[in-house]
Amino acid sequence: MDLTLSDEHRQLRELARRFTDERIVPNATRWDREEAIDRELVPALGEVGFLGLGIDERYGGSGGDNLAYCLVLEEVARGDSAVRGIISVSLGLVAKSIAKHGTEEQKQRWLPDLTAGTKLGCFALTEPGTGSDAGSLTTKATRSDTGWVLNGRKVFITNGTWADVALVFARTGGPGPKGISAFLVPTDTNGFTATEIKGKLGMRGQATAEITLDDVEVPHDALLSEEGFKLAMGALDKGRMSVAAGCVGAARGAFEAALKYAGEREQFGKPIAGFQLVQELLADMAVETDAARLLTWRVADLADRDQPFRTEASMAKLYASEAAVRVANNAIQVFGGYGYIDEYPVGKYLRDARVTTLYEGTSQIQKLLIGRELTGISAFF
């Protein structure tokens, strides 16, 4: 793998840096306090092409490879991980699933608006009783004369109250993963209700919702795939790459804030950056951030060369998410008491990073996935 970025990659990263510094960083604290990102940001993300990365230009996409996607997500998450989540879900989980599995009609209907940011998507997999064991979900889709009728509940759905289309996973067959299909459900359909979840520890600006499906009727062509579980797991493999990239950005943001503060804050007559134990904290933060980035770039490289990357994605997500928590925690230590108030950004980095060890597969699930690959033995059941 050549770690030298191409001119195109450097230009894209610079665009993402400028966008983040101009449109995200100045508003991140307010969005966190108000628990709401400005909706106008979404079409702005579309205008600069961030919601179309990896999507064919025929459908409004901006092209680019997986490394380009990671570079953008790192910069955006440096500003606010909640914004990164909007991109990861609407583009990474929904639009890319439509691009890979959808019919030409489905692509034409949804992708131009999703890539432009005039519409958003949400990924409705998790249920109140099924998190890690997604194969046991209970939401049902029953055939009707005109299509399908969906009933069930979903929870912790990113973009849930903002989305125009929900990629809903529902049971159409018997028990277990093989009985699950995937549907594209317009959120303005009768019986579809999304209620925002407030009071989250982190990612507070992001619209997270509980979704209720009460006799939601959709036509036959709403079916995206009869192999819904396989689709979901494939989407989450790349989703773990995007989460890892976002964690690198959050860790980098926390590290850079701590490094700057350590050079400015004086105690005992000199900057605290001159004390050995503060330098130890900064050195640990720098190493962990770079290590997480390299693990993430390895996944992007494998994906761009059409090589298997599932285990490497689990490794990157596991390490980057846990590293982001450690780095942000160390950043608070560098700030001392000031790190504990939201006038400074490091507390938010820690709160935002914490949830990344939970969603798209907990750290414990990632270890089981890695262990299964290493030993050839499943510890799930």
XYZ file of C-alpha atoms in Angstrom:
381
model
C 0.000 0.000 0.000
C 1.356 3.402 -1.026
C 0.611 5.829 1.809
C 1.279 8.849 -0.395
C -2.001 10.565 -1.172
C -2.758 11.461 -4.767
C -3.360 15.066 -5.778
C -7.087 14.323 -5.929
C -7.078 12.908 -2.417
C -5.145 15.871 -1.038
C -7.494 18.333 -2.715
C -10.538 16.512 -1.370
C -9.089 16.420 2.137
C -8.368 20.147 1.934
C -11.946 20.808 0.792
C -13.252 18.763 3.719
C -10.937 20.612 6.111
C -12.148 24.016 4.933
C -15.790 22.968 5.019
C -15.393 21.614 8.535
C -13.614 24.709 9.825
C -16.127 27.074 8.229
C -19.450 25.270 8.577
C -19.109 22.757 11.415
C -16.549 23.797 14.041
C -18.140 27.213 14.810
C -21.528 25.559 15.439
C -20.646 22.247 17.089
C -21.033 23.409 20.703
C -24.373 25.091 20.000
C -25.694 22.041 18.175
C -24.638 19.876 21.109
C -26.369 22.131 23.637
C -29.534 22.478 21.552
C -29.501 18.779 20.563
C -30.104 19.716 16.937
C -27.903 20.306 13.917
C -29.068 23.032 11.520
C -31.020 21.309 8.736
C -29.498 23.670 6.154
C -26.223 21.814 6.589
C -27.557 18.729 4.799
C -27.954 20.241 1.312
C -24.610 21.985 1.859
C -23.032 18.555 2.372
C -24.633 17.525 -0.887
C -23.384 20.585 -2.756
C -19.750 19.821 -1.955
C -20.211 16.185 -2.957
C -19.815 14.582 0.465
C -23.172 12.768 0.222
C -22.297 11.296 -3.169
C -18.858 9.821 -2.550
C -18.553 6.406 -4.164
C -21.834 6.775 -6.076
C -21.806 6.772 -9.874
C -22.165 10.195 -11.458
C -25.133 8.896 -13.483
C -27.147 9.041 -10.268
C -25.812 12.369 -9.037
C -22.821 10.910 -7.234
C -19.384 12.448 -6.996
C -17.405 9.237 -7.524
C -14.236 8.633 -5.583
C -12.908 5.584 -3.790
C -13.096 4.298 -0.229
C -9.969 6.165 0.837
C -11.547 9.413 -0.328
C -14.596 8.575 1.767
C -12.421 7.972 4.843
C -10.505 11.223 4.361
C -13.723 13.239 4.290
C -15.224 11.461 7.290
C -12.084 12.034 9.356
C -12.190 15.772 8.716
C -15.923 16.064 9.326
C -15.732 14.103 12.586
C -12.914 16.344 13.737
C -15.575 19.053 13.726
C -18.589 17.086 14.948
C -19.128 13.334 14.975
C -22.875 13.904 14.752
C -22.425 15.335 11.253
C -20.238 12.385 10.310
C -23.094 10.128 11.380
C -25.491 11.811 8.957
C -23.131 11.065 6.074
C -22.247 7.541 7.181
C -25.873 6.470 7.442
C -27.580 8.277 4.553
C -24.728 7.665 2.114
C -22.765 4.725 3.495
C -25.589 2.476 4.674
C -28.582 3.548 2.594
C -27.500 5.116 -0.717
C -24.660 2.645 -1.266
C -27.004 -0.268 -0.500
C -29.422 1.032 -3.138
C -26.547 1.511 -5.593
C -25.362 -2.063 -5.046
C -28.629 -3.973 -4.737
C -31.331 -1.764 -6.219
C -33.146 -1.973 -9.517
C -32.583 0.760 -12.069
C -35.935 2.252 -11.095
C -34.998 2.298 -7.398
C -31.672 3.931 -8.180
C -33.277 6.606 -10.328
C -35.939 7.289 -7.734
C -33.736 7.696 -4.676
C -30.054 8.239 -5.455
C -30.114 11.707 -7.109
C -31.939 13.225 -4.118
C -29.888 11.357 -1.521
C -26.595 12.434 -3.079
C -27.802 16.035 -3.398
C -28.869 16.186 0.229
C -32.426 17.139 -0.696
C -33.464 13.848 0.892
C -31.952 11.695 3.640
C -32.019 8.012 4.412
C -32.050 6.025 7.649
C -31.054 2.407 8.302
C -33.787 0.729 10.334
C -32.275 -2.498 11.647
C -32.007 -2.310 15.458
C -35.090 -3.101 17.536
C -35.891 -2.704 21.255
C -35.243 -6.411 21.781
C -32.591 -7.052 19.129
C -29.260 -5.262 19.019
C -26.249 -7.513 18.558
C -28.533 -10.436 17.618
C -29.970 -8.743 14.529
C -30.930 -12.088 13.013
C -33.710 -12.454 15.588
C -35.541 -9.233 14.684
C -39.341 -9.381 14.947
C -40.583 -6.645 12.601
C -42.784 -8.424 10.035
C -43.599 -7.823 6.386
C -46.663 -9.640 5.114
C -47.595 -9.976 1.453
C -50.755 -8.222 0.279
C -52.531 -7.919 -3.049
C -50.727 -4.649 -3.760
C -47.375 -5.298 -2.113
C -46.367 -5.615 1.538
C -47.663 -4.594 4.968
C -45.017 -3.865 7.628
C -45.491 -3.939 11.393
C -42.910 -3.505 14.137
C -40.648 -1.146 16.047
C -37.109 0.073 15.509
C -34.915 2.027 17.921
C -31.706 4.110 17.955
C -32.193 4.959 14.282
C -29.823 7.708 13.113
C -31.541 10.314 10.886
C -34.852 8.726 11.925
C -36.886 11.924 12.232
C -35.159 13.613 9.289
C -35.181 10.768 6.781
C -37.310 10.672 3.653
C -36.685 6.976 3.069
C -36.052 4.218 5.580
C -34.186 1.055 4.693
C -36.280 -1.260 6.845
C -35.346 -4.848 7.660
C -38.331 -7.088 8.301
C -39.112 -10.768 8.578
C -40.758 -12.257 5.497
C -39.936 -15.895 6.201
C -39.059 -18.241 9.028
C -36.835 -17.623 12.048
C -33.213 -16.596 11.787
C -31.234 -14.476 9.345
C -32.493 -16.202 6.181
C -36.052 -15.045 6.841
C -35.226 -11.316 6.658
C -35.794 -9.001 3.690
C -34.950 -5.330 3.099
C -37.468 -2.682 2.040
C -37.297 0.954 0.938
C -40.070 2.695 2.857
C -40.947 6.372 2.261
C -41.261 7.922 5.704
C -44.434 9.821 4.770
C -46.289 6.532 4.332
C -49.375 6.149 6.540
C -48.568 4.259 9.722
C -44.874 5.250 9.764
C -44.056 7.232 12.917
C -40.653 8.500 14.063
C -40.136 9.915 17.556
C -36.855 11.620 18.374
C -34.797 10.322 21.290
C -33.498 13.181 23.412
C -31.060 13.240 26.327
C -28.279 11.206 24.712
C -24.823 11.233 26.304
C -23.155 12.174 23.022
C -23.934 12.715 19.335
C -26.574 15.040 20.705
C -27.016 17.100 17.549
C -27.823 14.015 15.501
C -31.500 13.107 15.004
C -31.846 9.676 16.621
C -35.299 8.126 16.686
C -37.586 5.291 17.632
C -39.660 4.193 14.650
C -43.065 2.538 14.749
C -44.478 0.698 11.724
C -48.239 0.240 12.120
C -49.752 -1.480 9.074
C -47.402 0.400 6.751
C -48.350 -0.518 3.182
C -45.722 -0.404 0.443
C -45.853 -1.629 -3.170
C -44.068 -4.701 -4.488
C -41.224 -2.580 -5.856
C -40.333 -1.378 -2.352
C -38.513 -4.675 -1.850
C -34.783 -4.013 -2.165
C -33.563 -7.525 -1.402
C -34.937 -10.850 -0.233
C -31.535 -11.442 1.391
C -31.920 -8.608 3.838
C -29.630 -9.937 6.544
C -26.811 -10.498 4.071
C -27.343 -6.970 2.723
C -27.281 -5.506 6.229
C -24.094 -7.304 7.249
C -22.337 -6.277 4.038
C -23.360 -2.662 4.554
C -22.155 -2.762 8.146
C -18.739 -4.092 7.096
C -18.109 -0.840 5.246
C -20.032 1.001 7.939
C -17.403 -0.107 10.415
C -14.764 1.431 8.183
C -16.653 4.725 8.203
C -17.088 4.637 11.982
C -13.363 3.978 12.345
C -12.564 6.936 10.081
C -14.844 9.121 12.170
C -13.157 7.927 15.352
C -9.785 8.923 13.891
C -11.209 12.398 13.303
C -12.580 12.670 16.832
C -9.308 11.454 18.310
C -7.361 13.891 16.156
C -9.609 16.754 17.198
C -9.127 15.951 20.871
C -5.369 15.541 20.460
C -4.929 18.791 18.534
C -6.979 20.694 21.128
C -4.885 19.236 23.968
C -1.601 19.926 22.174
C -2.544 23.576 21.609
C -3.753 24.019 25.174
C -0.620 22.404 26.627
C 1.502 24.937 24.790
C -0.528 27.869 26.120
C -1.389 26.883 29.673
C 1.311 27.792 32.200
C 1.922 26.346 35.633
C 4.997 26.650 37.842
C 6.359 29.279 35.482
C 6.317 27.349 32.209
C 3.879 25.790 29.697
C 2.506 22.479 30.909
C 3.739 20.985 27.624
C 7.161 21.102 29.226
C 6.253 18.579 31.927
C 7.173 14.956 31.344
C 3.851 13.398 32.277
C 1.924 15.798 30.040
C 4.256 14.887 27.185
C 3.554 11.227 27.926
C -0.178 11.862 27.547
C 0.365 13.730 24.276
C 2.684 11.052 22.901
C 0.188 8.291 23.691
C -2.580 10.288 22.006
C -0.543 10.866 18.859
C 0.467 7.205 18.524
C -3.068 5.904 19.051
C -4.520 8.331 16.529
C -2.007 7.402 13.848
C -2.377 3.670 14.536
C -6.164 3.940 14.191
C -5.794 5.824 10.918
C -3.495 3.203 9.421
C -5.848 0.379 10.366
C -8.687 2.298 8.729
C -6.724 3.043 5.569
C -5.889 -0.662 5.301
C -9.604 -1.439 5.096
C -10.103 1.242 2.433
C -7.180 -0.113 0.439
C -8.514 -3.673 0.556
C -11.998 -2.545 -0.432
C -10.654 -0.442 -3.305
C -8.775 -3.495 -4.608
C -11.883 -5.704 -4.256
C -10.174 -7.836 -1.620
C -11.929 -9.301 1.463
C -11.907 -6.815 4.334
C -14.529 -7.964 6.859
C -12.087 -8.944 9.625
C -9.870 -5.925 8.986
C -12.950 -3.698 9.263
C -13.735 -5.220 12.644
C -10.139 -4.645 13.762
C -10.212 -1.032 12.627
C -13.574 -0.317 14.228
C -12.588 -2.018 17.484
C -9.259 -0.241 17.826
C -10.293 3.178 16.524
C -13.415 3.432 18.693
C -11.646 2.400 21.888
C -8.649 4.589 20.998
C -10.892 7.612 20.458
C -12.282 7.166 23.968
C -8.781 6.889 25.460
C -7.447 9.858 23.493
C -10.376 12.088 24.430
C -10.077 11.016 28.064
C -6.390 11.908 28.054
C -7.231 15.242 26.442
C -9.508 16.046 29.375
C -6.627 15.208 31.707
C -4.406 17.692 29.890
C -7.081 20.385 30.202
C -7.663 19.634 33.860
C -10.827 21.203 35.253
C -11.397 23.182 32.085
C -11.818 19.939 30.180
C -14.914 19.209 32.236
C -16.968 22.130 30.925
C -18.344 22.479 27.423
C -16.671 25.834 26.795
C -13.836 23.597 25.592
C -14.357 20.792 23.044
C -12.633 17.819 24.659
C -15.547 16.747 26.846
C -17.750 16.532 23.768
C -15.149 14.454 21.956
C -15.250 11.951 24.825
C -19.052 11.820 24.948
C -19.306 11.424 21.182
C -16.604 8.768 21.041
C -18.199 6.607 23.719
C -21.158 5.509 21.604
C -18.901 4.311 18.787
C -17.887 1.381 20.987
C -21.565 0.359 21.001
C -23.181 0.804 17.603
C -22.545 -1.064 14.354
C -21.312 -3.908 16.523
C -20.074 -3.443 20.083
C -16.393 -3.835 20.894
C -17.217 -7.252 22.326
C -18.938 -8.318 19.086
C -15.913 -7.160 17.083
C -13.671 -9.333 19.254
C -15.900 -12.345 18.642
C -15.842 -11.702 14.893
C -12.067 -11.416 14.916
C -11.758 -14.481 17.147
C -13.967 -16.529 14.828
C -11.742 -15.629 11.884
C -8.569 -16.481 13.812
C -9.748 -19.820 15.207
C -12.397 -20.975 12.755
C -14.717 -21.491 15.729
C -17.839 -19.389 16.367
C -18.365 -18.258 19.942
C -21.800 -16.766 19.185
C -23.837 -19.943 19.574
